[in-house]
mmCIF file with all atom_site columns, C-alpha atoms in Angstrom:
data_model
loop_
_atom_site.group_PDB
_atom_site.id
_atom_site.type_symbol
_atom_site.label_atom_id
_atom_site.label_alt_id
_atom_site.label_comp_id
_atom_site.label_asym_id
_atom_site.label_entity_id
_atom_site.label_seq_id
_atom_site.pdbx_PDB_ins_code
_atom_site.Cartn_x
_atom_site.Cartn_y
_atom_site.Cartn_z
_atom_site.occupancy
_atom_site.B_iso_or_equiv
_atom_site.pdbx_formal_charge
_atom_site.auth_seq_id
_atom_site.auth_comp_id
_atom_site.auth_asym_id
_atom_site.auth_atom_id
_atom_site.pdbx_PDB_model_num
ATOM 1   C CA . MET A 1 1   ? 3.752   5.869   -11.643 1.00 93.00 ? 178 MET A CA 1
ATOM 2   C CA . ILE A 1 2   ? 3.232   3.737   -8.498  1.00 97.00 ? 179 ILE A CA 1
ATOM 3   C CA . ALA A 1 3   ? 4.948   0.915   -8.356  1.00 97.00 ? 180 ALA A CA 1
ATOM 4   C CA . ARG A 1 4   ? 4.080   -1.725  -5.595  1.00 97.00 ? 181 ARG A CA 1
ATOM 5   C CA . HIS A 1 5   ? 6.558   -4.236  -5.113  1.00 98.00 ? 182 HIS A CA 1
ATOM 6   C CA . TRP A 1 6   ? 5.696   -7.696  -2.472  1.00 97.00 ? 183 TRP A CA 1
ATOM 7   C CA . GLN A 1 7   ? 7.282   -10.684 -2.222  1.00 97.00 ? 184 GLN A CA 1
ATOM 8   C CA . GLY A 1 8   ? 7.490   -14.374 -0.870  1.00 97.00 ? 185 GLY A CA 1
ATOM 9   C CA . VAL A 1 9   ? 7.705   -18.165 -0.811  1.00 97.00 ? 186 VAL A CA 1
ATOM 10  C CA . ALA A 1 10  ? 6.070   -20.782 -2.227  1.00 96.00 ? 187 ALA A CA 1
ATOM 11  C CA . ARG A 1 11  ? 6.027   -24.527 -1.782  1.00 95.00 ? 188 ARG A CA 1
ATOM 12  C CA . ALA A 1 12  ? 7.587   -26.239 -4.324  1.00 94.00 ? 189 ALA A CA 1
ATOM 13  C CA . GLU A 1 13  ? 4.154   -28.647 -4.459  1.00 95.00 ? 190 GLU A CA 1
ATOM 14  C CA . HIS A 1 14  ? 2.233   -25.437 -4.888  1.00 95.00 ? 191 HIS A CA 1
ATOM 15  C CA . ALA A 1 15  ? 4.503   -23.313 -7.270  1.00 93.00 ? 192 ALA A CA 1
ATOM 16  C CA . ALA A 1 16  ? 2.251   -23.844 -10.007 1.00 93.00 ? 193 ALA A CA 1
ATOM 17  C CA . SER A 1 17  ? -1.226  -23.052 -8.512  1.00 95.00 ? 194 SER A CA 1
ATOM 18  C CA . TYR A 1 18  ? 0.726   -20.115 -7.023  1.00 94.00 ? 195 TYR A CA 1
ATOM 19  C CA . LEU A 1 19  ? 1.810   -18.571 -10.028 1.00 93.00 ? 196 LEU A CA 1
ATOM 20  C CA . ASP A 1 20  ? -1.715  -19.533 -11.634 1.00 95.00 ? 197 ASP A CA 1
ATOM 21  C CA . HIS A 1 21  ? -3.180  -17.314 -8.686  1.00 95.00 ? 198 HIS A CA 1
ATOM 22  C CA . LEU A 1 22  ? -1.560  -14.190 -9.655  1.00 94.00 ? 199 LEU A CA 1
ATOM 23  C CA . LEU A 1 23  ? -1.764  -15.231 -13.569 1.00 94.00 ? 200 LEU A CA 1
ATOM 24  C CA . ASN A 1 24  ? -5.743  -16.182 -14.189 1.00 96.00 ? 201 ASN A CA 1
ATOM 25  C CA . ASN A 1 25  ? -6.945  -14.225 -10.537 1.00 94.00 ? 202 ASN A CA 1
ATOM 26  C CA . LEU A 1 26  ? -5.226  -11.661 -9.027  1.00 94.00 ? 203 LEU A CA 1
ATOM 27  C CA . LYS A 1 27  ? -4.167  -9.536  -12.840 1.00 95.00 ? 204 LYS A CA 1
ATOM 28  C CA . PRO A 1 28  ? -8.331  -10.096 -14.113 1.00 96.00 ? 205 PRO A CA 1
ATOM 29  C CA . GLU A 1 29  ? -9.100  -9.037  -11.057 1.00 94.00 ? 206 GLU A CA 1
ATOM 30  C CA . MET A 1 30  ? -6.744  -5.907  -10.904 1.00 95.00 ? 207 MET A CA 1
ATOM 31  C CA . ALA A 1 31  ? -7.444  -5.109  -14.357 1.00 96.00 ? 208 ALA A CA 1
ATOM 32  C CA . GLN A 1 32  ? -10.938 -4.323  -14.089 1.00 96.00 ? 209 GLN A CA 1
ATOM 33  C CA . LEU A 1 33  ? -9.396  -1.521  -11.543 1.00 96.00 ? 210 LEU A CA 1
ATOM 34  C CA . THR A 1 34  ? -8.855  2.604   -12.840 1.00 96.00 ? 211 THR A CA 1
ATOM 35  C CA . GLY A 1 35  ? -5.421  2.990   -12.764 1.00 97.00 ? 212 GLY A CA 1
ATOM 36  C CA . PHE A 1 36  ? -3.765  -0.118  -13.056 1.00 97.00 ? 213 PHE A CA 1
ATOM 37  C CA . VAL A 1 37  ? -0.910  -0.613  -15.794 1.00 96.00 ? 214 VAL A CA 1
ATOM 38  C CA . GLN A 1 38  ? 0.953   -4.024  -15.609 1.00 95.00 ? 215 GLN A CA 1
ATOM 39  C CA . LEU A 1 39  ? 1.637   -7.234  -13.061 1.00 96.00 ? 216 LEU A CA 1
ATOM 40  C CA . ASP A 1 40  ? 5.532   -8.256  -13.700 1.00 95.00 ? 217 ASP A CA 1
ATOM 41  C CA . VAL A 1 41  ? 6.273   -11.565 -11.928 1.00 96.00 ? 218 VAL A CA 1
ATOM 42  C CA . TYR A 1 42  ? 9.495   -12.064 -11.347 1.00 97.00 ? 219 TYR A CA 1
ATOM 43  C CA . ARG A 1 43  ? 10.872  -16.018 -9.568  1.00 95.00 ? 220 ARG A CA 1
ATOM 44  C CA . ARG A 1 44  ? 13.313  -18.029 -8.808  1.00 96.00 ? 221 ARG A CA 1
ATOM 45  C CA . ASP A 1 45  ? 14.250  -21.571 -7.105  1.00 94.00 ? 222 ASP A CA 1
ATOM 46  C CA . VAL A 1 46  ? 15.592  -21.756 -3.870  1.00 95.00 ? 223 VAL A CA 1
ATOM 47  C CA . GLU A 1 47  ? 16.335  -23.877 -1.552  1.00 92.00 ? 224 GLU A CA 1
ATOM 48  C CA . SER A 1 48  ? 12.951  -23.921 0.268   1.00 90.00 ? 225 SER A CA 1
ATOM 49  C CA . GLY A 1 49  ? 10.893  -23.510 -2.555  1.00 94.00 ? 226 GLY A CA 1
ATOM 50  C CA . LEU A 1 50  ? 10.208  -21.041 -5.139  1.00 95.00 ? 227 LEU A CA 1
ATOM 51  C CA . GLU A 1 51  ? 10.618  -17.202 -4.813  1.00 96.00 ? 228 GLU A CA 1
ATOM 52  C CA . MET A 1 52  ? 8.645   -14.376 -6.507  1.00 96.00 ? 229 MET A CA 1
ATOM 53  C CA . VAL A 1 53  ? 8.508   -10.778 -6.475  1.00 97.00 ? 230 VAL A CA 1
ATOM 54  C CA . VAL A 1 54  ? 4.876   -9.694  -7.995  1.00 97.00 ? 231 VAL A CA 1
ATOM 55  C CA . ILE A 1 55  ? 5.483   -5.778  -8.937  1.00 97.00 ? 232 ILE A CA 1
ATOM 56  C CA . SER A 1 56  ? 2.188   -3.953  -10.495 1.00 97.00 ? 233 SER A CA 1
ATOM 57  C CA . THR A 1 57  ? 2.214   -0.154  -11.625 1.00 96.00 ? 234 THR A CA 1
ATOM 58  C CA . TRP A 1 58  ? -0.813  1.639   -11.194 1.00 97.00 ? 235 TRP A CA 1
ATOM 59  C CA . ASP A 1 59  ? -1.471  5.533   -11.995 1.00 96.00 ? 236 ASP A CA 1
ATOM 60  C CA . SER A 1 60  ? -1.853  6.517   -8.617  1.00 95.00 ? 237 SER A CA 1
ATOM 61  C CA . LEU A 1 61  ? -1.717  5.962   -4.969  1.00 95.00 ? 238 LEU A CA 1
ATOM 62  C CA . GLU A 1 62  ? -5.479  5.976   -5.507  1.00 95.00 ? 239 GLU A CA 1
ATOM 63  C CA . SER A 1 63  ? -5.907  3.380   -7.831  1.00 96.00 ? 240 SER A CA 1
ATOM 64  C CA . ILE A 1 64  ? -4.014  1.445   -5.873  1.00 96.00 ? 241 ILE A CA 1
ATOM 65  C CA . GLN A 1 65  ? -6.312  1.995   -2.106  1.00 96.00 ? 242 GLN A CA 1
ATOM 66  C CA . ALA A 1 66  ? -9.137  0.957   -4.203  1.00 95.00 ? 243 ALA A CA 1
ATOM 67  C CA . PHE A 1 67  ? -6.921  -2.530  -4.770  1.00 94.00 ? 244 PHE A CA 1
ATOM 68  C CA . ALA A 1 68  ? -5.415  -3.295  -1.552  1.00 95.00 ? 245 ALA A CA 1
ATOM 69  C CA . GLY A 1 69  ? -8.417  -0.924  0.301   1.00 94.00 ? 246 GLY A CA 1
ATOM 70  C CA . PRO A 1 70  ? -7.543  2.165   2.892   1.00 94.00 ? 247 PRO A CA 1
ATOM 71  C CA . HIS A 1 71  ? -4.031  0.832   4.690   1.00 96.00 ? 248 HIS A CA 1
ATOM 72  C CA . ILE A 1 72  ? -2.354  0.549   0.942   1.00 95.00 ? 249 ILE A CA 1
ATOM 73  C CA . GLU A 1 73  ? 0.752   -0.735  2.582   1.00 96.00 ? 250 GLU A CA 1
ATOM 74  C CA . THR A 1 74  ? -1.093  -4.413  3.574   1.00 95.00 ? 251 THR A CA 1
ATOM 75  C CA . ALA A 1 75  ? -0.695  -6.714  1.121   1.00 95.00 ? 252 ALA A CA 1
ATOM 76  C CA . VAL A 1 76  ? -3.379  -8.622  -0.684  1.00 94.00 ? 253 VAL A CA 1
ATOM 77  C CA . ILE A 1 77  ? -2.768  -12.242 0.635   1.00 94.00 ? 254 ILE A CA 1
ATOM 78  C CA . PRO A 1 78  ? -6.226  -14.152 0.564   1.00 93.00 ? 255 PRO A CA 1
ATOM 79  C CA . ASP A 1 79  ? -6.888  -17.214 2.709   1.00 94.00 ? 256 ASP A CA 1
ATOM 80  C CA . LYS A 1 80  ? -7.053  -19.710 0.077   1.00 94.00 ? 257 LYS A CA 1
ATOM 81  C CA . VAL A 1 81  ? -4.192  -18.731 -0.494  1.00 95.00 ? 258 VAL A CA 1
ATOM 82  C CA . ARG A 1 82  ? -1.668  -18.520 2.489   1.00 95.00 ? 259 ARG A CA 1
ATOM 83  C CA . PRO A 1 83  ? -0.941  -21.967 2.981   1.00 96.00 ? 260 PRO A CA 1
ATOM 84  C CA . TRP A 1 84  ? 0.429   -22.412 -0.687  1.00 96.00 ? 261 TRP A CA 1
ATOM 85  C CA . LEU A 1 85  ? 3.379   -19.984 0.774   1.00 97.00 ? 262 LEU A CA 1
ATOM 86  C CA . ILE A 1 86  ? 6.789   -20.573 2.745   1.00 96.00 ? 263 ILE A CA 1
ATOM 87  C CA . THR A 1 87  ? 6.638   -17.380 3.966   1.00 96.00 ? 264 THR A CA 1
ATOM 88  C CA . PHE A 1 88  ? 6.296   -14.096 2.686   1.00 95.00 ? 265 PHE A CA 1
ATOM 89  C CA . GLU A 1 89  ? 6.184   -10.012 3.207   1.00 96.00 ? 266 GLU A CA 1
ATOM 90  C CA . SER A 1 90  ? 2.922   -8.889  4.896   1.00 95.00 ? 267 SER A CA 1
ATOM 91  C CA . VAL A 1 91  ? 3.295   -5.407  3.475   1.00 96.00 ? 268 VAL A CA 1
ATOM 92  C CA . ALA A 1 92  ? 3.994   -4.122  0.634   1.00 97.00 ? 269 ALA A CA 1
ATOM 93  C CA . ARG A 1 93  ? 6.682   -1.617  -0.391  1.00 97.00 ? 270 ARG A CA 1
ATOM 94  C CA . HIS A 1 94  ? 5.719   1.876   -2.818  1.00 97.00 ? 271 HIS A CA 1
ATOM 95  C CA . TYR A 1 95  ? 7.428   3.733   -4.873  1.00 97.00 ? 272 TYR A CA 1
ATOM 96  C CA . GLN A 1 96  ? 7.587   6.160   -7.678  1.00 95.00 ? 273 GLN A CA 1
ATOM 97  C CA . VAL A 1 97  ? 8.385   5.438   -10.944 1.00 92.00 ? 274 VAL A CA 1
ATOM 98  C CA . ALA A 1 98  ? 10.872  7.737   -12.134 1.00 89.00 ? 275 ALA A CA 1
ATOM 99  C CA . THR A 1 99  ? 11.449  6.027   -15.570 1.00 86.00 ? 276 THR A CA 1
ATOM 100 C CA . HIS A 1 100 ? 10.367  3.384   -17.770 1.00 74.00 ? 277 HIS A CA 1
ATOM 101 C CA . ALA A 1 101 ? 11.866  2.564   -20.960 1.00 71.00 ? 278 ALA A CA 1
ATOM 102 C CA . SER A 1 102 ? 11.247  -0.567  -23.201 1.00 69.00 ? 279 SER A CA 1
ATOM 103 C CA . THR A 1 103 ? 12.341  -1.311  -26.912 1.00 59.00 ? 280 THR A CA 1
#
């Protein structure tokens, strides 16, 4: 399994809309792709807005390529939501999942 990590900071006034985008637009889009496992969003308030770490889990790099395109490191941020973000990483990082435990 591969975990894809990305983070950004949403403007306070757009934080709810950005979270809605992640859960109601991005996640269903990912769920349609073979190899998608899950999407987790971690959030914390920061002085400038809402910081979010987005981690999607996939069964392979090929599955991520179906989502992100041929340059899998490139962050996927639709033009529509870019103005909602103060800062964001332009690249995503990929990690092999060494262990996955749930209770």
